[in-house]
């Protein structure tokens, strides 16, 4: 089972994905968290340099790098999926659509580029206001995190995407344990039977 966790920076994606993984493992499931961008690959290093302002790629090139960075891990994801793991993505396909759309790219093009990636059965949006994202991180922000208008458009794209089937929106302004409980409730009815 593939589950994507999405949202603005500081929405709690990484913490909540790890918490959910631990909870699933405690119930006997095999689970792991996979984060994108994967900064450990050659393309991931290039993405990191760009986020720090050492490169100046246009939006198309930037999102194509992110997409290619996911394809770099496709074989691993397919293998874990086939082995019955519950793979929890800390950002995945929808991040490319949301951030790309927020930079003026066509969301249909961004979606089409990614149709042959393994598709998540469920995408959980941890929804926070851009004001909250900015308030939760005041130092060390990357080039996107410093751009409030961009964050506003990213959230709009996420909310539009979250109207699709296989999406659940959770109010991530709530206390972390409430968010964790709502995430567990979203995934539990979809879990496979344990053998
Ligand atoms: P991170 O802070 O979650 O590591 O992500 C770095 C930035 O990259 C974040 O501002 C969101 C952006 N991003 C995209 O623009 N497109 C993508 O496909 C992904 C995965 C992230």
mmCIF file of N, CA and C in Angstrom, residues 38-48 64-65 67-70 72:
data_model
loop_
_atom_site.group_PDB
_atom_site.id
_atom_site.type_symbol
_atom_site.label_atom_id
_atom_site.label_comp_id
_atom_site.label_asym_id
_atom_site.label_seq_id
_atom_site.Cartn_x
_atom_site.Cartn_y
_atom_site.Cartn_z
ATOM 1 N N UNK A 38 14.612 13.201 -2.494
ATOM 2 C CA UNK A 38 15.635 12.348 -1.908
ATOM 3 C C UNK A 38 16.978 13.037 -2.181
ATOM 4 N N UNK A 39 17.500 13.674 -1.143
ATOM 5 C CA UNK A 39 18.725 14.470 -1.319
ATOM 6 C C UNK A 39 19.972 13.591 -1.457
ATOM 7 N N UNK A 40 19.805 12.272 -1.309
ATOM 8 C CA UNK A 40 20.951 11.366 -1.348
ATOM 9 C C UNK A 40 21.404 10.985 -2.756
ATOM 10 N N UNK A 41 20.631 11.353 -3.775
ATOM 11 C CA UNK A 41 21.011 11.014 -5.142
ATOM 12 C C UNK A 41 21.702 12.217 -5.796
ATOM 13 N N UNK A 42 22.270 11.976 -6.978
ATOM 14 C CA UNK A 42 22.931 13.058 -7.715
ATOM 15 C C UNK A 42 21.937 14.195 -8.005
ATOM 16 N N UNK A 43 20.741 13.830 -8.486
ATOM 17 C CA UNK A 43 19.743 14.869 -8.774
ATOM 18 C C UNK A 43 19.276 15.549 -7.495
ATOM 19 N N UNK A 44 19.218 14.766 -6.411
ATOM 20 C CA UNK A 44 18.833 15.344 -5.120
ATOM 21 C C UNK A 44 19.833 16.383 -4.652
ATOM 22 N N UNK A 45 21.104 16.121 -4.892
ATOM 23 C CA UNK A 45 22.135 17.107 -4.518
ATOM 24 C C UNK A 45 21.958 18.390 -5.325
ATOM 25 N N UNK A 46 21.598 18.202 -6.582
ATOM 26 C CA UNK A 46 21.383 19.360 -7.462
ATOM 27 C C UNK A 46 20.162 20.171 -6.979
ATOM 28 N N UNK A 47 19.117 19.471 -6.547
ATOM 29 C CA UNK A 47 17.924 20.147 -6.010
ATOM 30 C C UNK A 47 18.311 20.950 -4.761
ATOM 31 N N UNK A 48 19.124 20.349 -3.892
ATOM 32 C CA UNK A 48 19.544 21.045 -2.667
ATOM 33 C C UNK A 48 20.313 22.316 -3.012
ATOM 34 N N UNK A 64 10.991 19.263 -13.250
ATOM 35 C CA UNK A 64 11.447 18.047 -13.950
ATOM 36 C C UNK A 64 12.524 17.338 -13.133
ATOM 37 N N UNK A 65 13.361 18.102 -12.452
ATOM 38 C CA UNK A 65 14.367 17.485 -11.575
ATOM 39 C C UNK A 65 13.692 16.715 -10.441
ATOM 40 N N UNK A 67 10.687 15.459 -10.442
ATOM 41 C CA UNK A 67 10.023 14.271 -11.004
ATOM 42 C C UNK A 67 11.064 13.180 -11.270
ATOM 43 N N UNK A 68 12.171 13.575 -11.895
ATOM 44 C CA UNK A 68 13.232 12.594 -12.195
ATOM 45 C C UNK A 68 13.790 11.984 -10.910
ATOM 46 N N UNK A 69 13.866 12.791 -9.869
ATOM 47 C CA UNK A 69 14.345 12.334 -8.564
ATOM 48 C C UNK A 69 13.410 11.236 -8.011
ATOM 49 N N UNK A 70 12.109 11.354 -8.274
ATOM 50 C CA UNK A 70 11.194 10.283 -7.852
ATOM 51 C C UNK A 70 11.403 9.042 -8.727
ATOM 52 N N UNK A 72 14.098 8.089 -9.942
ATOM 53 C CA UNK A 72 15.325 7.426 -9.479
ATOM 54 C C UNK A 72 15.021 6.355 -8.432
#
